[in-house]
Amino acid sequence: MILGITGGVGAGKSSVLAILEKEYNAKLILADEVGRELMQPGEANYVNIVNAFGKEILNEDQTIDTKKLAATAFSNPLETLRLNAITHPNVRVRIEWMIKEIRDKEPDALIVIEAALLSEGHLIPLCDDVWYIYTDEQTRIKRIMESRGYSEERCRQTIARQKSDAQFRAESRVVIDNSHSIEETKAQIERQMKKYR
Ligand SMILES: CC(C)(COP(=O)(O)OP(=O)(O)OC[C@H]1O[C@@H](n2cnc3c(N)ncnc32)[C@H](O)[C@@H]1O)[C@@H](O)C(=O)NCCC(=O)NCCS
Ligand SMILES: Nc1ncnc2c1ncn2[C@@H]1O[C@H](COP(=O)(O)OP(=O)(O)OP(=O)(O)O)[C@@H](O)[C@H]1O
């Protein structure tokens, strides 16, 4: 079965993934990691990104400077759409390949795809179920400030740029509330996993 995991920055997606891997032997696919891999020179998205955003985004060694790309691509919504239109189709194709590879070795594997942009990347149709990892905003901000040293202002800005709580809920079937202890989150995961047995 394929499970999609989505949610905003610092909501606890990675923490839930770690539990699924350790306790349920899940095979993990991280969409952002796939996206970054496909931006490397010689990979499927490299040339199109450089053509769209210019040689100014390159490092001296010709790799893409992700900070420069982010500054241009996230400067306005149209540029973001442009980047997503270039990257998402190949990300999806690569993820479909990864699923096939996992299933060739282990037909009954639990496969988990993690993406904040699960719906934008057209990854929801690949999933048998979708979980939204929810943490109340105040707790998220506190955790991100502590773990990543971001200012409160930067946390709020990032959250504001992402989809709203209502949007995430609308595209998911299950809500995991990670606002409390990790043990409480584990118990919710266990309840869900029991339903699939
Ligand atoms: C463009 C990339 C390389 C920039 O990486 P970098 O580590 O420098 O920055 P990071 O991701 O932390 O983002 C930098 C800043 O941009 C903002 N930002 C990130 N993503 C988005 C977005 N989609 N829309 C608006 N702002 C965004 C962040 O809030 C942050 O403040 C990176 O965001 C990336 O790889 N994006 C594509 C990922 C992808 O294809 N995922 C697959 C989804 S299906
Ligand atoms: N239930 C919890 N109790 C306390 N701390 C938690 C809990 N869940 C997650 N955290 C901590 O909060 C921070 C953010 O969690 P995590 O990295 O899992 O979020 P994320 O959704 O993967 O974020 P991003 O999308 O930015 O990668 C981490 O430092 C993590 O250890």
GROMACS .gro file of C-alpha atoms and ligand atoms in nm:
model
  272
    1MET     CA    1   0.000   0.000   0.000
    2ILE     CA    2   0.105   0.360  -0.062
    3LEU     CA    3   0.053   0.623   0.202
    4GLY     CA    4   0.088   0.996   0.132
    5ILE     CA    5   0.209   1.220   0.417
    6THR     CA    6   0.158   1.594   0.391
    7GLY     CA    7   0.154   1.905   0.609
    8GLY     CA    8   0.323   2.239   0.660
    9VAL     CA    9   0.672   2.332   0.777
   10GLY     CA   10   0.761   2.194   1.119
   11ALA     CA   11   0.432   2.008   1.164
   12GLY     CA   12   0.614   1.681   1.226
   13LYS     CA   13   0.616   1.500   0.892
   14SER     CA   14   0.976   1.379   0.940
   15SER     CA   15   0.896   1.265   1.292
   16VAL     CA   16   0.596   1.063   1.170
   17LEU     CA   17   0.808   0.918   0.890
   18ALA     CA   18   1.072   0.805   1.138
   19ILE     CA   19   0.804   0.619   1.336
   20LEU     CA   20   0.660   0.457   1.022
   21GLU     CA   21   1.007   0.344   0.915
   22LYS     CA   22   1.112   0.210   1.253
   23GLU     CA   23   0.790   0.053   1.376
   24TYR     CA   24   0.619  -0.046   1.049
   25ASN     CA   25   0.915  -0.106   0.821
   26ALA     CA   26   0.792   0.161   0.577
   27LYS     CA   27   0.995   0.240   0.266
   28LEU     CA   28   1.026   0.618   0.245
   29ILE     CA   29   1.014   0.843  -0.060
   30LEU     CA   30   1.083   1.211   0.006
   31ALA     CA   31   0.954   1.427  -0.279
   32ASP     CA   32   1.181   1.724  -0.198
   33GLU     CA   33   1.484   1.498  -0.203
   34VAL     CA   34   1.378   1.361  -0.543
   35GLY     CA   35   1.325   1.721  -0.661
   36ARG     CA   36   1.676   1.820  -0.552
   37GLU     CA   37   1.831   1.513  -0.712
   38LEU     CA   38   1.667   1.592  -1.047
   39MET     CA   39   1.820   1.942  -1.037
   40GLN     CA   40   2.176   1.808  -1.047
   41PRO     CA   41   2.370   1.859  -1.373
   42GLY     CA   42   2.281   1.586  -1.622
   43GLU     CA   43   1.952   1.507  -1.448
   44ALA     CA   44   1.607   1.558  -1.603
   45ASN     CA   45   1.523   1.908  -1.469
   46TYR     CA   46   1.862   2.078  -1.481
   47VAL     CA   47   1.863   2.223  -1.832
   48ASN     CA   48   1.502   2.343  -1.817
   49ILE     CA   49   1.559   2.521  -1.485
   50VAL     CA   50   1.873   2.694  -1.615
   51ASN     CA   51   1.692   2.794  -1.937
   52ALA     CA   52   1.399   2.934  -1.741
   53PHE     CA   53   1.586   3.114  -1.462
   54GLY     CA   54   1.916   3.202  -1.628
   55LYS     CA   55   2.285   3.123  -1.577
   56GLU     CA   56   2.284   3.370  -1.286
   57ILE     CA   57   2.148   3.091  -1.062
   58LEU     CA   58   2.456   2.872  -1.122
   59ASN     CA   59   2.752   2.816  -0.891
   60GLU     CA   60   3.103   2.823  -1.040
   61ASP     CA   61   3.100   2.444  -1.069
   62GLN     CA   62   2.778   2.472  -1.279
   63THR     CA   63   2.555   2.321  -1.009
   64ILE     CA   64   2.238   2.514  -0.926
   65ASP     CA   65   2.273   2.753  -0.632
   66THR     CA   66   1.951   2.664  -0.447
   67LYS     CA   67   1.949   2.991  -0.250
   68LYS     CA   68   1.961   3.195  -0.573
   69LEU     CA   69   1.699   2.973  -0.734
   70ALA     CA   70   1.472   3.012  -0.430
   71ALA     CA   71   1.520   3.391  -0.432
   72THR     CA   72   1.407   3.410  -0.797
   73ALA     CA   73   1.152   3.131  -0.809
   74PHE     CA   74   0.973   3.231  -0.489
   75SER     CA   75   0.982   3.607  -0.560
   76ASN     CA   76   0.631   3.594  -0.703
   77PRO     CA   77   0.360   3.330  -0.756
   78LEU     CA   78   0.404   3.317  -1.135
   79GLU     CA   79   0.773   3.230  -1.104
   80THR     CA   80   0.686   2.962  -0.849
   81LEU     CA   81   0.432   2.814  -1.090
   82ARG     CA   82   0.700   2.817  -1.358
   83LEU     CA   83   0.943   2.621  -1.140
   84ASN     CA   84   0.673   2.375  -1.035
   85ALA     CA   85   0.563   2.323  -1.396
   86ILE     CA   86   0.921   2.231  -1.489
   87THR     CA   87   0.998   2.010  -1.191
   88HIS     CA   88   0.680   1.828  -1.085
   89PRO     CA   89   0.617   1.604  -1.390
   90ASN     CA   90   0.967   1.452  -1.370
   91VAL     CA   91   0.947   1.422  -0.992
   92ARG     CA   92   0.631   1.220  -1.034
   93VAL     CA   93   0.783   0.998  -1.302
   94ARG     CA   94   1.090   0.933  -1.084
   95ILE     CA   95   0.866   0.852  -0.784
   96GLU     CA   96   0.668   0.605  -0.994
   97TRP     CA   97   0.997   0.438  -1.084
   98MET     CA   98   1.101   0.424  -0.720
   99ILE     CA   99   0.767   0.261  -0.632
  100LYS     CA  100   0.821   0.000  -0.901
  101GLU     CA  101   1.173  -0.073  -0.777
  102ILE     CA  102   1.054  -0.118  -0.420
  103ARG     CA  103   0.766  -0.343  -0.527
  104ASP     CA  104   0.988  -0.556  -0.748
  105LYS     CA  105   1.185  -0.651  -0.437
  106GLU     CA  106   0.899  -0.647  -0.188
  107PRO     CA  107   0.551  -0.664  -0.344
  108ASP     CA  108   0.367  -0.598  -0.016
  109ALA     CA  109   0.587  -0.315   0.107
  110LEU     CA  110   0.435  -0.021   0.290
  111ILE     CA  111   0.550   0.276   0.079
  112VAL     CA  112   0.527   0.626   0.223
  113ILE     CA  113   0.553   0.938   0.005
  114GLU     CA  114   0.621   1.261   0.194
  115ALA     CA  115   0.550   1.595   0.028
  116ALA     CA  116   0.423   1.935   0.140
  117LEU     CA  117   0.318   1.969  -0.225
  118LEU     CA  118   0.148   1.629  -0.255
  119SER     CA  119  -0.152   1.763  -0.450
  120GLU     CA  120   0.041   2.015  -0.662
  121GLY     CA  121   0.280   1.738  -0.764
  122HIS     CA  122  -0.018   1.522  -0.870
  123LEU     CA  123   0.099   1.257  -0.627
  124ILE     CA  124  -0.237   1.201  -0.455
  125PRO     CA  125  -0.364   0.966  -0.729
  126LEU     CA  126  -0.070   0.736  -0.649
  127CYS     CA  127  -0.174   0.705  -0.284
  128ASP     CA  128  -0.420   0.464  -0.122
  129ASP     CA  129  -0.459   0.701   0.172
  130VAL     CA  130  -0.338   1.051   0.264
  131TRP     CA  131  -0.253   1.171   0.614
  132TYR     CA  132  -0.227   1.539   0.707
  133ILE     CA  133   0.015   1.597   0.992
  134TYR     CA  134  -0.133   1.881   1.195
  135THR     CA  135   0.029   2.079   1.476
  136ASP     CA  136  -0.125   2.398   1.610
  137GLU     CA  137   0.055   2.706   1.482
  138GLN     CA  138   0.195   2.828   1.814
  139THR     CA  139   0.352   2.489   1.890
  140ARG     CA  140   0.494   2.459   1.538
  141ILE     CA  141   0.657   2.801   1.562
  142LYS     CA  142   0.805   2.718   1.903
  143ARG     CA  143   0.947   2.387   1.773
  144ILE     CA  144   1.095   2.538   1.455
  145MET     CA  145   1.252   2.825   1.648
  146GLU     CA  146   1.412   2.578   1.889
  147SER     CA  147   1.526   2.319   1.635
  148ARG     CA  148   1.633   2.541   1.345
  149GLY     CA  149   1.705   2.870   1.514
  150TYR     CA  150   1.465   3.063   1.288
  151SER     CA  151   1.317   3.390   1.409
  152GLU     CA  152   0.945   3.399   1.485
  153GLU     CA  153   0.902   3.635   1.190
  154ARG     CA  154   1.065   3.389   0.948
  155CYS     CA  155   0.847   3.102   1.078
  156ARG     CA  156   0.531   3.306   1.031
  157GLN     CA  157   0.638   3.411   0.680
  158THR     CA  158   0.706   3.052   0.574
  159ILE     CA  159   0.375   2.930   0.716
  160ALA     CA  160   0.190   3.216   0.541
  161ARG     CA  161   0.343   3.116   0.205
  162GLN     CA  162   0.227   2.757   0.239
  163LYS     CA  163  -0.123   2.611   0.204
  164SER     CA  164  -0.368   2.685   0.484
  165ASP     CA  165  -0.481   2.433   0.742
  166ALA     CA  166  -0.818   2.415   0.562
  167GLN     CA  167  -0.650   2.337   0.228
  168PHE     CA  168  -0.439   2.059   0.377
  169ARG     CA  169  -0.748   1.910   0.545
  170ALA     CA  170  -0.944   1.923   0.219
  171GLU     CA  171  -0.685   1.713   0.034
  172SER     CA  172  -0.633   1.452   0.309
  173ARG     CA  173  -0.842   1.164   0.443
  174VAL     CA  174  -0.685   1.134   0.788
  175VAL     CA  175  -0.563   1.401   1.030
  176ILE     CA  176  -0.282   1.311   1.273
  177ASP     CA  177  -0.261   1.570   1.551
  178ASN     CA  178   0.105   1.605   1.648
  179SER     CA  179   0.049   1.904   1.879
  180HIS     CA  180   0.111   1.694   2.189
  181SER     CA  181   0.366   1.432   2.292
  182ILE     CA  182   0.525   1.200   2.040
  183GLU     CA  183   0.368   0.907   2.235
  184GLU     CA  184   0.023   1.049   2.160
  185THR     CA  185   0.117   1.074   1.794
  186LYS     CA  186   0.240   0.712   1.797
  187ALA     CA  187  -0.095   0.600   1.941
  188GLN     CA  188  -0.284   0.776   1.658
  189ILE     CA  189  -0.054   0.615   1.401
  190GLU     CA  190  -0.113   0.273   1.555
  191ARG     CA  191  -0.492   0.324   1.540
  192GLN     CA  192  -0.470   0.411   1.171
  193MET     CA  193  -0.234   0.129   1.085
  194LYS     CA  194  -0.469  -0.123   1.250
  195LYS     CA  195  -0.738  -0.022   1.000
  196TYR     CA  196  -0.518  -0.136   0.711
  197ARG     CA  197  -0.451  -0.484   0.853
  198LIG     C1  198   1.413   2.555  -0.486
  198LIG     C2  199   1.487   2.484  -0.376
  198LIG     C3  200   1.603   2.405  -0.433
  198LIG     C4  201   1.542   2.587  -0.275
  198LIG     O1  202   1.606   2.518  -0.171
  198LIG     P1  203   1.660   2.586  -0.037
  198LIG     O2  204   1.708   2.478   0.053
  198LIG     O3  205   1.753   2.695  -0.069
  198LIG     O4  206   1.539   2.657   0.023
  198LIG     P2  207   1.407   2.611   0.094
  198LIG     O5  208   1.346   2.493   0.030
  198LIG     O6  209   1.430   2.605   0.242
  198LIG     O7  210   1.321   2.742   0.065
  198LIG     C5  211   1.378   2.874   0.075
  198LIG     C6  212   1.268   2.973   0.098
  198LIG     O8  213   1.170   2.964  -0.006
  198LIG     C7  214   1.043   2.938   0.047
  198LIG     N1  215   0.975   2.834  -0.029
  198LIG     C8  216   1.009   2.705  -0.039
  198LIG     N2  217   0.923   2.641  -0.119
  198LIG     C9  218   0.832   2.732  -0.157
  198LIG    C10  219   0.718   2.729  -0.242
  198LIG     N3  220   0.679   2.619  -0.307
  198LIG     N4  221   0.649   2.843  -0.261
  198LIG    C11  222   0.685   2.957  -0.200
  198LIG     N5  223   0.793   2.967  -0.121
  198LIG    C12  224   0.865   2.857  -0.100
  198LIG    C13  225   1.067   2.884   0.186
  198LIG     O9  226   0.965   2.930   0.269
  198LIG    C14  227   1.198   2.941   0.227
  198LIG    O10  228   1.183   3.057   0.297
  198LIG    C15  229   1.393   2.390  -0.298
  198LIG    O11  230   1.288   2.460  -0.239
  198LIG    C16  231   1.340   2.278  -0.386
  198LIG    O12  232   1.410   2.181  -0.410
  198LIG     N6  233   1.216   2.290  -0.434
  198LIG    C17  234   1.154   2.193  -0.519
  198LIG    C18  235   1.118   2.070  -0.441
  198LIG    C19  236   1.035   1.975  -0.522
  198LIG    O13  237   1.041   1.969  -0.644
  198LIG     N7  238   0.959   1.898  -0.451
  198LIG    C20  239   0.874   1.803  -0.510
  198LIG    C21  240   0.733   1.838  -0.486
  198LIG     S1  241   0.624   1.732  -0.568
  199LIG     N1  242   0.523   1.553   1.919
  199LIG     C1  243   0.635   1.626   1.926
  199LIG     N2  244   0.677   1.672   2.044
  199LIG     C2  245   0.788   1.751   2.054
  199LIG     N3  246   0.866   1.787   1.950
  199LIG     C3  247   0.829   1.742   1.828
  199LIG     C4  248   0.714   1.660   1.810
  199LIG     N4  249   0.702   1.632   1.676
  199LIG     C5  250   0.806   1.694   1.615
  199LIG     N5  251   0.882   1.760   1.706
  199LIG     C6  252   1.002   1.842   1.675
  199LIG     O1  253   0.958   1.954   1.598
  199LIG     C7  254   1.050   1.985   1.494
  199LIG     C8  255   0.979   1.981   1.357
  199LIG     O2  256   0.938   1.847   1.329
  199LIG     P1  257   0.969   1.775   1.188
  199LIG     O3  258   1.108   1.805   1.146
  199LIG     O4  259   0.928   1.633   1.201
  199LIG     O5  260   0.867   1.857   1.095
  199LIG     P2  261   0.844   1.850   0.936
  199LIG     O6  262   0.698   1.857   0.914
  199LIG     O7  263   0.916   1.733   0.880
  199LIG     O8  264   0.911   1.985   0.889
  199LIG     P3  265   0.965   2.028   0.741
  199LIG     O9  266   0.848   2.026   0.649
  199LIG    O10  267   1.014   2.166   0.763
  199LIG    O11  268   1.073   1.932   0.707
  199LIG     C9  269   1.163   1.883   1.507
  199LIG    O12  270   1.268   1.942   1.577
  199LIG    C10  271   1.101   1.769   1.586
  199LIG    O13  272   1.196   1.699   1.661
   0.00000   0.00000   0.00000
